[in-house]
Amino acid sequence: MEVDVAHDEVAVERRRHRRPGERRRDQGQGEERRERTTAGGAGHRAPPGGRVAGKEPDPTPGRGLPPARLESRQARADNSGASPAHRTEAPMTENPPLILVVDDVPVVLAALRMRLEDEGFTVITARDGVEALDQVHDGHPDLMVLDLMLPRLSGERVCQELRADPRTKALPIIVLSARVGETERLRALAAGADMFLAKPYEVHHLVGEIRARLASGRRVVA
């Protein structure tokens, strides 16, 4: 068998004198061919991160689930914040009742406001007795949740002022007090409170009392 020595020598000589840039270009072409093969077939180069173009995951939670499954998932999420025995249905009205919450402890005030808003009410707040009276006359709430121990003007005096005013004498008032005892309860009722709850109390119990008082039809006379 004849061997073309001259041809082989020429090819070897060309490789020896090839410029560095040409070697890198040839190597890059080889790596590109390997990447195409690794990506799952010829003609499909894998983008950075190993994901194939057009196959990005959909970040939407529940995307692709049947409607019944989505409704079931949403129902579980809505009820995860409290047990069924401690949840009450929010009022389904276009204009939710306006509740005035009065307490001089900011943490208590914020927590109660959040819970009542979760129940579907609109909430305004006050931190003392004088501010409470101003909020009643300016905001016209449908019901007041009132702490008895307040600065500037006590909750008992607030009740008396509201009952003495024809515009506010029908306002439902639920009194909260850390002072537990029959004497304290009778004093609050005598001052004009509709309901007395001793602290600590169950919030779901308070929500039930709010709904009951609102259902009685008592409202502020504007």
JSON list of C-alpha atoms in Angstrom, two decimals:
[
{"chain": "A", "resi": 1, "resn": "MET", "atom": "CA", "xyz": [0.00, 0.00, 0.00]},
{"chain": "A", "resi": 2, "resn": "GLU", "atom": "CA", "xyz": [1.36, 3.40, -0.98]},
{"chain": "A", "resi": 3, "resn": "VAL", "atom": "CA", "xyz": [1.53, 6.17, 1.59]},
{"chain": "A", "resi": 4, "resn": "ASP", "atom": "CA", "xyz": [1.56, 9.81, 0.52]},
{"chain": "A", "resi": 5, "resn": "VAL", "atom": "CA", "xyz": [4.46, 10.91, 2.74]},
{"chain": "A", "resi": 6, "resn": "ALA", "atom": "CA", "xyz": [4.64, 14.31, 1.19]},
{"chain": "A", "resi": 7, "resn": "HIS", "atom": "CA", "xyz": [0.97, 15.02, 1.93]},
{"chain": "A", "resi": 8, "resn": "ASP", "atom": "CA", "xyz": [1.35, 13.94, 5.59]},
{"chain": "A", "resi": 9, "resn": "GLU", "atom": "CA", "xyz": [4.44, 16.04, 6.07]},
{"chain": "A", "resi": 10, "resn": "VAL", "atom": "CA", "xyz": [2.64, 19.10, 4.71]},
{"chain": "A", "resi": 11, "resn": "ALA", "atom": "CA", "xyz": [-0.31, 18.52, 7.08]},
{"chain": "A", "resi": 12, "resn": "VAL", "atom": "CA", "xyz": [2.02, 18.15, 10.08]},
{"chain": "A", "resi": 13, "resn": "GLU", "atom": "CA", "xyz": [3.91, 21.27, 9.12]},
{"chain": "A", "resi": 14, "resn": "ARG", "atom": "CA", "xyz": [0.64, 23.26, 8.89]},
{"chain": "A", "resi": 15, "resn": "ARG", "atom": "CA", "xyz": [-0.40, 22.18, 12.39]},
{"chain": "A", "resi": 16, "resn": "ARG", "atom": "CA", "xyz": [3.01, 23.20, 13.77]},
{"chain": "A", "resi": 17, "resn": "HIS", "atom": "CA", "xyz": [2.72, 26.70, 12.28]},
{"chain": "A", "resi": 18, "resn": "ARG", "atom": "CA", "xyz": [-0.96, 27.27, 13.06]},
{"chain": "A", "resi": 19, "resn": "ARG", "atom": "CA", "xyz": [-1.59, 30.48, 15.01]},
{"chain": "A", "resi": 20, "resn": "PRO", "atom": "CA", "xyz": [-2.83, 30.19, 18.66]},
{"chain": "A", "resi": 21, "resn": "GLY", "atom": "CA", "xyz": [-6.12, 31.88, 17.83]},
{"chain": "A", "resi": 22, "resn": "GLU", "atom": "CA", "xyz": [-6.97, 29.25, 15.27]},
{"chain": "A", "resi": 23, "resn": "ARG", "atom": "CA", "xyz": [-6.38, 26.47, 17.82]},
{"chain": "A", "resi": 24, "resn": "ARG", "atom": "CA", "xyz": [-8.77, 28.15, 20.29]},
{"chain": "A", "resi": 25, "resn": "ARG", "atom": "CA", "xyz": [-11.41, 28.59, 17.60]},
{"chain": "A", "resi": 26, "resn": "ASP", "atom": "CA", "xyz": [-11.22, 24.92, 16.69]},
{"chain": "A", "resi": 27, "resn": "GLN", "atom": "CA", "xyz": [-11.39, 23.90, 20.33]},
{"chain": "A", "resi": 28, "resn": "GLY", "atom": "CA", "xyz": [-14.41, 26.18, 20.88]},
{"chain": "A", "resi": 29, "resn": "GLN", "atom": "CA", "xyz": [-16.23, 24.57, 17.96]},
{"chain": "A", "resi": 30, "resn": "GLY", "atom": "CA", "xyz": [-15.57, 21.17, 19.47]},
{"chain": "A", "resi": 31, "resn": "GLU", "atom": "CA", "xyz": [-16.89, 22.25, 22.86]},
{"chain": "A", "resi": 32, "resn": "GLU", "atom": "CA", "xyz": [-20.00, 23.74, 21.23]},
{"chain": "A", "resi": 33, "resn": "ARG", "atom": "CA", "xyz": [-20.73, 20.43, 19.50]},
{"chain": "A", "resi": 34, "resn": "ARG", "atom": "CA", "xyz": [-20.36, 18.61, 22.84]},
{"chain": "A", "resi": 35, "resn": "GLU", "atom": "CA", "xyz": [-22.74, 21.06, 24.57]},
{"chain": "A", "resi": 36, "resn": "ARG", "atom": "CA", "xyz": [-25.37, 20.48, 21.90]},
{"chain": "A", "resi": 37, "resn": "THR", "atom": "CA", "xyz": [-25.15, 16.76, 22.37]},
{"chain": "A", "resi": 38, "resn": "THR", "atom": "CA", "xyz": [-25.31, 17.02, 26.18]},
{"chain": "A", "resi": 39, "resn": "ALA", "atom": "CA", "xyz": [-28.44, 19.23, 26.05]},
{"chain": "A", "resi": 40, "resn": "GLY", "atom": "CA", "xyz": [-30.48, 16.29, 24.80]},
{"chain": "A", "resi": 41, "resn": "GLY", "atom": "CA", "xyz": [-29.94, 16.10, 21.07]},
{"chain": "A", "resi": 42, "resn": "ALA", "atom": "CA", "xyz": [-28.37, 17.80, 18.10]},
{"chain": "A", "resi": 43, "resn": "GLY", "atom": "CA", "xyz": [-29.34, 21.41, 17.51]},
{"chain": "A", "resi": 44, "resn": "HIS", "atom": "CA", "xyz": [-30.39, 22.17, 21.16]},
{"chain": "A", "resi": 45, "resn": "ARG", "atom": "CA", "xyz": [-27.77, 24.14, 23.00]},
{"chain": "A", "resi": 46, "resn": "ALA", "atom": "CA", "xyz": [-28.42, 24.34, 26.75]},
{"chain": "A", "resi": 47, "resn": "PRO", "atom": "CA", "xyz": [-28.65, 27.93, 28.05]},
{"chain": "A", "resi": 48, "resn": "PRO", "atom": "CA", "xyz": [-26.82, 28.99, 31.26]},
{"chain": "A", "resi": 49, "resn": "GLY", "atom": "CA", "xyz": [-28.07, 27.13, 34.34]},
{"chain": "A", "resi": 50, "resn": "GLY", "atom": "CA", "xyz": [-28.84, 23.93, 32.46]},
{"chain": "A", "resi": 51, "resn": "ARG", "atom": "CA", "xyz": [-32.46, 24.89, 31.58]},
{"chain": "A", "resi": 52, "resn": "VAL", "atom": "CA", "xyz": [-33.70, 24.32, 28.07]},
{"chain": "A", "resi": 53, "resn": "ALA", "atom": "CA", "xyz": [-35.13, 27.44, 26.42]},
{"chain": "A", "resi": 54, "resn": "GLY", "atom": "CA", "xyz": [-38.91, 27.58, 26.66]},
{"chain": "A", "resi": 55, "resn": "LYS", "atom": "CA", "xyz": [-39.02, 25.29, 29.70]},
{"chain": "A", "resi": 56, "resn": "GLU", "atom": "CA", "xyz": [-38.88, 27.85, 32.55]},
{"chain": "A", "resi": 57, "resn": "PRO", "atom": "CA", "xyz": [-41.00, 26.78, 35.58]},
{"chain": "A", "resi": 58, "resn": "ASP", "atom": "CA", "xyz": [-44.26, 28.65, 36.08]},
{"chain": "A", "resi": 59, "resn": "PRO", "atom": "CA", "xyz": [-44.04, 30.51, 39.44]},
{"chain": "A", "resi": 60, "resn": "THR", "atom": "CA", "xyz": [-47.83, 30.83, 39.80]},
{"chain": "A", "resi": 61, "resn": "PRO", "atom": "CA", "xyz": [-48.98, 28.74, 42.84]},
{"chain": "A", "resi": 62, "resn": "GLY", "atom": "CA", "xyz": [-51.51, 26.10, 41.83]},
{"chain": "A", "resi": 63, "resn": "ARG", "atom": "CA", "xyz": [-51.09, 26.75, 38.09]},
{"chain": "A", "resi": 64, "resn": "GLY", "atom": "CA", "xyz": [-52.44, 23.83, 36.13]},
{"chain": "A", "resi": 65, "resn": "LEU", "atom": "CA", "xyz": [-54.58, 22.37, 38.93]},
{"chain": "A", "resi": 66, "resn": "PRO", "atom": "CA", "xyz": [-58.27, 21.62, 38.28]},
{"chain": "A", "resi": 67, "resn": "PRO", "atom": "CA", "xyz": [-60.71, 24.30, 39.57]},
{"chain": "A", "resi": 68, "resn": "ALA", "atom": "CA", "xyz": [-62.01, 22.00, 42.33]},
{"chain": "A", "resi": 69, "resn": "ARG", "atom": "CA", "xyz": [-58.49, 21.46, 43.66]},
{"chain": "A", "resi": 70, "resn": "LEU", "atom": "CA", "xyz": [-57.77, 25.20, 43.59]},
{"chain": "A", "resi": 71, "resn": "GLU", "atom": "CA", "xyz": [-60.95, 25.96, 45.56]},
{"chain": "A", "resi": 72, "resn": "SER", "atom": "CA", "xyz": [-60.05, 23.31, 48.13]},
{"chain": "A", "resi": 73, "resn": "ARG", "atom": "CA", "xyz": [-56.55, 24.73, 48.55]},
{"chain": "A", "resi": 74, "resn": "GLN", "atom": "CA", "xyz": [-57.90, 28.29, 48.96]},
{"chain": "A", "resi": 75, "resn": "ALA", "atom": "CA", "xyz": [-60.41, 27.13, 51.57]},
{"chain": "A", "resi": 76, "resn": "ARG", "atom": "CA", "xyz": [-57.67, 25.49, 53.62]},
{"chain": "A", "resi": 77, "resn": "ALA", "atom": "CA", "xyz": [-55.55, 28.66, 53.45]},
{"chain": "A", "resi": 78, "resn": "ASP", "atom": "CA", "xyz": [-58.46, 30.86, 54.56]},
{"chain": "A", "resi": 79, "resn": "ASN", "atom": "CA", "xyz": [-59.19, 28.68, 57.58]},
{"chain": "A", "resi": 80, "resn": "SER", "atom": "CA", "xyz": [-55.58, 28.15, 58.67]},
{"chain": "A", "resi": 81, "resn": "GLY", "atom": "CA", "xyz": [-55.52, 31.21, 60.93]},
{"chain": "A", "resi": 82, "resn": "ALA", "atom": "CA", "xyz": [-58.04, 29.91, 63.47]},
{"chain": "A", "resi": 83, "resn": "SER", "atom": "CA", "xyz": [-59.99, 26.81, 64.33]},
{"chain": "A", "resi": 84, "resn": "PRO", "atom": "CA", "xyz": [-63.61, 26.61, 63.07]},
{"chain": "A", "resi": 85, "resn": "ALA", "atom": "CA", "xyz": [-64.94, 27.07, 66.62]},
{"chain": "A", "resi": 86, "resn": "HIS", "atom": "CA", "xyz": [-63.12, 30.40, 66.92]},
{"chain": "A", "resi": 87, "resn": "ARG", "atom": "CA", "xyz": [-63.93, 31.88, 63.50]},
{"chain": "A", "resi": 88, "resn": "THR", "atom": "CA", "xyz": [-67.02, 33.90, 62.74]},
{"chain": "A", "resi": 89, "resn": "GLU", "atom": "CA", "xyz": [-68.30, 34.85, 59.33]},
{"chain": "A", "resi": 90, "resn": "ALA", "atom": "CA", "xyz": [-67.48, 38.41, 58.27]},
{"chain": "A", "resi": 91, "resn": "PRO", "atom": "CA", "xyz": [-70.48, 40.62, 57.47]},
{"chain": "A", "resi": 92, "resn": "MET", "atom": "CA", "xyz": [-71.20, 40.49, 53.75]},
{"chain": "A", "resi": 93, "resn": "THR", "atom": "CA", "xyz": [-72.17, 44.13, 53.20]},
{"chain": "A", "resi": 94, "resn": "GLU", "atom": "CA", "xyz": [-70.97, 46.83, 50.84]},
{"chain": "A", "resi": 95, "resn": "ASN", "atom": "CA", "xyz": [-70.61, 49.24, 53.78]},
{"chain": "A", "resi": 96, "resn": "PRO", "atom": "CA", "xyz": [-69.16, 47.27, 56.72]},
{"chain": "A", "resi": 97, "resn": "PRO", "atom": "CA", "xyz": [-69.94, 48.51, 60.24]},
{"chain": "A", "resi": 98, "resn": "LEU", "atom": "CA", "xyz": [-67.56, 51.10, 61.66]},
{"chain": "A", "resi": 99, "resn": "ILE", "atom": "CA", "xyz": [-66.13, 50.16, 65.07]},
{"chain": "A", "resi": 100, "resn": "LEU", "atom": "CA", "xyz": [-64.36, 52.58, 67.42]},
{"chain": "A", "resi": 101, "resn": "VAL", "atom": "CA", "xyz": [-61.81, 50.81, 69.64]},
{"chain": "A", "resi": 102, "resn": "VAL", "atom": "CA", "xyz": [-60.50, 52.77, 72.64]},
{"chain": "A", "resi": 103, "resn": "ASP", "atom": "CA", "xyz": [-57.47, 51.54, 74.62]},
{"chain": "A", "resi": 104, "resn": "ASP", "atom": "CA", "xyz": [-54.36, 53.26, 75.96]},
{"chain": "A", "resi": 105, "resn": "VAL", "atom": "CA", "xyz": [-52.06, 50.27, 75.33]},
{"chain": "A", "resi": 106, "resn": "PRO", "atom": "CA", "xyz": [-50.75, 50.48, 71.72]},
{"chain": "A", "resi": 107, "resn": "VAL", "atom": "CA", "xyz": [-50.06, 46.74, 71.37]},
{"chain": "A", "resi": 108, "resn": "VAL", "atom": "CA", "xyz": [-53.56, 45.82, 72.54]},
{"chain": "A", "resi": 109, "resn": "LEU", "atom": "CA", "xyz": [-55.09, 48.47, 70.30]},
{"chain": "A", "resi": 110, "resn": "ALA", "atom": "CA", "xyz": [-53.21, 47.28, 67.21]},
{"chain": "A", "resi": 111, "resn": "ALA", "atom": "CA", "xyz": [-53.97, 43.59, 67.82]},
{"chain": "A", "resi": 112, "resn": "LEU", "atom": "CA", "xyz": [-57.69, 44.17, 68.34]},
{"chain": "A", "resi": 113, "resn": "ARG", "atom": "CA", "xyz": [-57.90, 46.42, 65.33]},
{"chain": "A", "resi": 114, "resn": "MET", "atom": "CA", "xyz": [-56.25, 43.79, 63.13]},
{"chain": "A", "resi": 115, "resn": "ARG", "atom": "CA", "xyz": [-58.58, 41.04, 64.33]},
{"chain": "A", "resi": 116, "resn": "LEU", "atom": "CA", "xyz": [-61.73, 43.10, 63.81]},
{"chain": "A", "resi": 117, "resn": "GLU", "atom": "CA", "xyz": [-60.60, 44.12, 60.33]},
{"chain": "A", "resi": 118, "resn": "ASP", "atom": "CA", "xyz": [-60.02, 40.43, 59.56]},
{"chain": "A", "resi": 119, "resn": "GLU", "atom": "CA", "xyz": [-63.65, 39.86, 60.56]},
{"chain": "A", "resi": 120, "resn": "GLY", "atom": "CA", "xyz": [-64.79, 42.40, 57.96]},
{"chain": "A", "resi": 121, "resn": "PHE", "atom": "CA", "xyz": [-65.27, 45.52, 60.08]},
{"chain": "A", "resi": 122, "resn": "THR", "atom": "CA", "xyz": [-63.89, 48.99, 59.47]},
{"chain": "A", "resi": 123, "resn": "VAL", "atom": "CA", "xyz": [-61.99, 50.19, 62.55]},
{"chain": "A", "resi": 124, "resn": "ILE", "atom": "CA", "xyz": [-60.97, 53.57, 63.95]},
{"chain": "A", "resi": 125, "resn": "THR", "atom": "CA", "xyz": [-59.09, 53.98, 67.23]},
{"chain": "A", "resi": 126, "resn": "ALA", "atom": "CA", "xyz": [-58.49, 56.31, 70.17]},
{"chain": "A", "resi": 127, "resn": "ARG", "atom": "CA", "xyz": [-55.99, 56.17, 73.06]},
{"chain": "A", "resi": 128, "resn": "ASP", "atom": "CA", "xyz": [-57.75, 58.22, 75.73]},
{"chain": "A", "resi": 129, "resn": "GLY", "atom": "CA", "xyz": [-61.21, 59.37, 76.77]},
{"chain": "A", "resi": 130, "resn": "VAL", "atom": "CA", "xyz": [-61.05, 62.83, 75.20]},
{"chain": "A", "resi": 131, "resn": "GLU", "atom": "CA", "xyz": [-59.90, 61.44, 71.86]},
{"chain": "A", "resi": 132, "resn": "ALA", "atom": "CA", "xyz": [-62.66, 58.84, 72.07]},
{"chain": "A", "resi": 133, "resn": "LEU", "atom": "CA", "xyz": [-65.36, 61.52, 72.32]},
{"chain": "A", "resi": 134, "resn": "ASP", "atom": "CA", "xyz": [-63.83, 63.39, 69.38]},
{"chain": "A", "resi": 135, "resn": "GLN", "atom": "CA", "xyz": [-63.81, 60.23, 67.27]},
{"chain": "A", "resi": 136, "resn": "VAL", "atom": "CA", "xyz": [-67.46, 59.54, 68.08]},
{"chain": "A", "resi": 137, "resn": "HIS", "atom": "CA", "xyz": [-68.58, 63.00, 67.00]},
{"chain": "A", "resi": 138, "resn": "ASP", "atom": "CA", "xyz": [-66.34, 63.15, 63.92]},
{"chain": "A", "resi": 139, "resn": "GLY", "atom": "CA", "xyz": [-66.45, 59.55, 62.72]},
{"chain": "A", "resi": 140, "resn": "HIS", "atom": "CA", "xyz": [-69.99, 58.47, 63.74]},
{"chain": "A", "resi": 141, "resn": "PRO", "atom": "CA", "xyz": [-69.10, 54.83, 64.54]},
{"chain": "A", "resi": 142, "resn": "ASP", "atom": "CA", "xyz": [-71.75, 52.11, 64.70]},
{"chain": "A", "resi": 143, "resn": "LEU", "atom": "CA", "xyz": [-70.34, 50.66, 67.93]},
{"chain": "A", "resi": 144, "resn": "MET", "atom": "CA", "xyz": [-67.65, 51.42, 70.52]},
{"chain": "A", "resi": 145, "resn": "VAL", "atom": "CA", "xyz": [-65.33, 48.98, 72.29]},
{"chain": "A", "resi": 146, "resn": "LEU", "atom": "CA", "xyz": [-64.17, 50.93, 75.35]},
{"chain": "A", "resi": 147, "resn": "ASP", "atom": "CA", "xyz": [-61.52, 50.25, 77.98]},
{"chain": "A", "resi": 148, "resn": "LEU", "atom": "CA", "xyz": [-62.48, 51.69, 81.39]},
{"chain": "A", "resi": 149, "resn": "MET", "atom": "CA", "xyz": [-58.99, 52.65, 82.55]},
{"chain": "A", "resi": 150, "resn": "LEU", "atom": "CA", "xyz": [-58.02, 55.55, 80.27]},
{"chain": "A", "resi": 151, "resn": "PRO", "atom": "CA", "xyz": [-55.91, 58.71, 80.65]},
{"chain": "A", "resi": 152, "resn": "ARG", "atom": "CA", "xyz": [-57.41, 62.23, 80.57]},
{"chain": "A", "resi": 153, "resn": "LEU", "atom": "CA", "xyz": [-60.98, 60.94, 80.84]},
{"chain": "A", "resi": 154, "resn": "SER", "atom": "CA", "xyz": [-62.02, 57.55, 82.21]},
{"chain": "A", "resi": 155, "resn": "GLY", "atom": "CA", "xyz": [-64.13, 55.08, 80.28]},
{"chain": "A", "resi": 156, "resn": "GLU", "atom": "CA", "xyz": [-66.90, 55.51, 82.83]},
{"chain": "A", "resi": 157, "resn": "ARG", "atom": "CA", "xyz": [-67.00, 59.26, 82.19]},
{"chain": "A", "resi": 158, "resn": "VAL", "atom": "CA", "xyz": [-66.97, 58.65, 78.43]},
{"chain": "A", "resi": 159, "resn": "CYS", "atom": "CA", "xyz": [-70.08, 56.48, 78.77]},
{"chain": "A", "resi": 160, "resn": "GLN", "atom": "CA", "xyz": [-71.85, 59.14, 80.83]},
{"chain": "A", "resi": 161, "resn": "GLU", "atom": "CA", "xyz": [-71.02, 61.88, 78.31]},
{"chain": "A", "resi": 162, "resn": "LEU", "atom": "CA", "xyz": [-72.29, 59.83, 75.39]},
{"chain": "A", "resi": 163, "resn": "ARG", "atom": "CA", "xyz": [-75.53, 58.84, 77.11]},
{"chain": "A", "resi": 164, "resn": "ALA", "atom": "CA", "xyz": [-76.22, 62.45, 78.03]},
{"chain": "A", "resi": 165, "resn": "ASP", "atom": "CA", "xyz": [-75.96, 63.59, 74.40]},
{"chain": "A", "resi": 166, "resn": "PRO", "atom": "CA", "xyz": [-79.10, 62.96, 72.28]},
{"chain": "A", "resi": 167, "resn": "ARG", "atom": "CA", "xyz": [-76.90, 62.43, 69.22]},
{"chain": "A", "resi": 168, "resn": "THR", "atom": "CA", "xyz": [-74.96, 59.55, 70.78]},
{"chain": "A", "resi": 169, "resn": "LYS", "atom": "CA", "xyz": [-77.23, 58.12, 73.46]},
{"chain": "A", "resi": 170, "resn": "ALA", "atom": "CA", "xyz": [-78.13, 55.12, 71.25]},
{"chain": "A", "resi": 171, "resn": "LEU", "atom": "CA", "xyz": [-74.51, 54.18, 70.47]},
{"chain": "A", "resi": 172, "resn": "PRO", "atom": "CA", "xyz": [-73.81, 50.55, 71.50]},
{"chain": "A", "resi": 173, "resn": "ILE", "atom": "CA", "xyz": [-70.91, 50.43, 73.98]},
{"chain": "A", "resi": 174, "resn": "ILE", "atom": "CA", "xyz": [-69.02, 47.30, 74.99]},
{"chain": "A", "resi": 175, "resn": "VAL", "atom": "CA", "xyz": [-66.79, 47.94, 77.99]},
{"chain": "A", "resi": 176, "resn": "LEU", "atom": "CA", "xyz": [-63.54, 46.05, 78.66]},
{"chain": "A", "resi": 177, "resn": "SER", "atom": "CA", "xyz": [-61.91, 46.12, 82.08]},
{"chain": "A", "resi": 178, "resn": "ALA", "atom": "CA", "xyz": [-59.02, 44.49, 83.92]},
{"chain": "A", "resi": 179, "resn": "ARG", "atom": "CA", "xyz": [-60.92, 45.09, 87.15]},
{"chain": "A", "resi": 180, "resn": "VAL", "atom": "CA", "xyz": [-62.88, 41.93, 87.78]},
{"chain": "A", "resi": 181, "resn": "GLY", "atom": "CA", "xyz": [-65.83, 42.06, 90.14]},
{"chain": "A", "resi": 182, "resn": "GLU", "atom": "CA", "xyz": [-69.56, 42.58, 90.36]},
{"chain": "A", "resi": 183, "resn": "THR", "atom": "CA", "xyz": [-69.15, 46.12, 91.66]},
{"chain": "A", "resi": 184, "resn": "GLU", "atom": "CA", "xyz": [-67.09, 47.14, 88.63]},
{"chain": "A", "resi": 185, "resn": "ARG", "atom": "CA", "xyz": [-69.57, 45.55, 86.24]},
{"chain": "A", "resi": 186, "resn": "LEU", "atom": "CA", "xyz": [-72.54, 47.30, 87.83]},
{"chain": "A", "resi": 187, "resn": "ARG", "atom": "CA", "xyz": [-70.75, 50.67, 87.71]},
{"chain": "A", "resi": 188, "resn": "ALA", "atom": "CA", "xyz": [-70.05, 50.28, 84.00]},
{"chain": "A", "resi": 189, "resn": "LEU", "atom": "CA", "xyz": [-73.64, 49.31, 83.24]},
{"chain": "A", "resi": 190, "resn": "ALA", "atom": "CA", "xyz": [-74.93, 52.19, 85.35]},
{"chain": "A", "resi": 191, "resn": "ALA", "atom": "CA", "xyz": [-72.73, 54.60, 83.39]},
{"chain": "A", "resi": 192, "resn": "GLY", "atom": "CA", "xyz": [-74.37, 53.46, 80.18]},
{"chain": "A", "resi": 193, "resn": "ALA", "atom": "CA", "xyz": [-72.44, 50.44, 78.90]},
{"chain": "A", "resi": 194, "resn": "ASP", "atom": "CA", "xyz": [-74.43, 47.76, 77.06]},
{"chain": "A", "resi": 195, "resn": "MET", "atom": "CA", "xyz": [-71.99, 44.94, 77.80]},
{"chain": "A", "resi": 196, "resn": "PHE", "atom": "CA", "xyz": [-69.16, 44.35, 80.27]},
{"chain": "A", "resi": 197, "resn": "LEU", "atom": "CA", "xyz": [-66.26, 41.98, 79.47]},
{"chain": "A", "resi": 198, "resn": "ALA", "atom": "CA", "xyz": [-63.52, 41.29, 82.00]},
{"chain": "A", "resi": 199, "resn": "LYS", "atom": "CA", "xyz": [-59.92, 41.00, 80.82]},
{"chain": "A", "resi": 200, "resn": "PRO", "atom": "CA", "xyz": [-58.53, 38.67, 79.66]},
{"chain": "A", "resi": 201, "resn": "TYR", "atom": "CA", "xyz": [-61.32, 37.76, 77.27]},
{"chain": "A", "resi": 202, "resn": "GLU", "atom": "CA", "xyz": [-61.73, 35.58, 74.19]},
{"chain": "A", "resi": 203, "resn": "VAL", "atom": "CA", "xyz": [-61.67, 37.69, 71.04]},
{"chain": "A", "resi": 204, "resn": "HIS", "atom": "CA", "xyz": [-64.21, 35.47, 69.30]},
{"chain": "A", "resi": 205, "resn": "HIS", "atom": "CA", "xyz": [-66.56, 36.13, 72.25]},
{"chain": "A", "resi": 206, "resn": "LEU", "atom": "CA", "xyz": [-66.10, 39.88, 71.78]},
{"chain": "A", "resi": 207, "resn": "VAL", "atom": "CA", "xyz": [-66.77, 39.56, 68.04]},
{"chain": "A", "resi": 208, "resn": "GLY", "atom": "CA", "xyz": [-69.98, 37.66, 68.77]},
{"chain": "A", "resi": 209, "resn": "GLU", "atom": "CA", "xyz": [-71.14, 40.39, 71.16]},
{"chain": "A", "resi": 210, "resn": "ILE", "atom": "CA", "xyz": [-70.35, 43.07, 68.58]},
{"chain": "A", "resi": 211, "resn": "ARG", "atom": "CA", "xyz": [-72.51, 41.32, 65.99]},
{"chain": "A", "resi": 212, "resn": "ALA", "atom": "CA", "xyz": [-75.33, 40.85, 68.48]},
{"chain": "A", "resi": 213, "resn": "ARG", "atom": "CA", "xyz": [-75.34, 44.54, 69.45]},
{"chain": "A", "resi": 214, "resn": "LEU", "atom": "CA", "xyz": [-75.23, 45.66, 65.83]},
{"chain": "A", "resi": 215, "resn": "ALA", "atom": "CA", "xyz": [-78.12, 43.35, 64.99]},
{"chain": "A", "resi": 216, "resn": "SER", "atom": "CA", "xyz": [-80.26, 45.12, 67.58]},
{"chain": "A", "resi": 217, "resn": "GLY", "atom": "CA", "xyz": [-80.38, 48.15, 65.31]},
{"chain": "A", "resi": 218, "resn": "ARG", "atom": "CA", "xyz": [-78.88, 50.73, 67.65]},
{"chain": "A", "resi": 219, "resn": "ARG", "atom": "CA", "xyz": [-76.95, 53.42, 65.78]},
{"chain": "A", "resi": 220, "resn": "VAL", "atom": "CA", "xyz": [-75.51, 56.87, 66.35]},
{"chain": "A", "resi": 221, "resn": "VAL", "atom": "CA", "xyz": [-77.92, 59.71, 65.60]},
{"chain": "A", "resi": 222, "resn": "ALA", "atom": "CA", "xyz": [-75.98, 61.93, 63.18]}
]
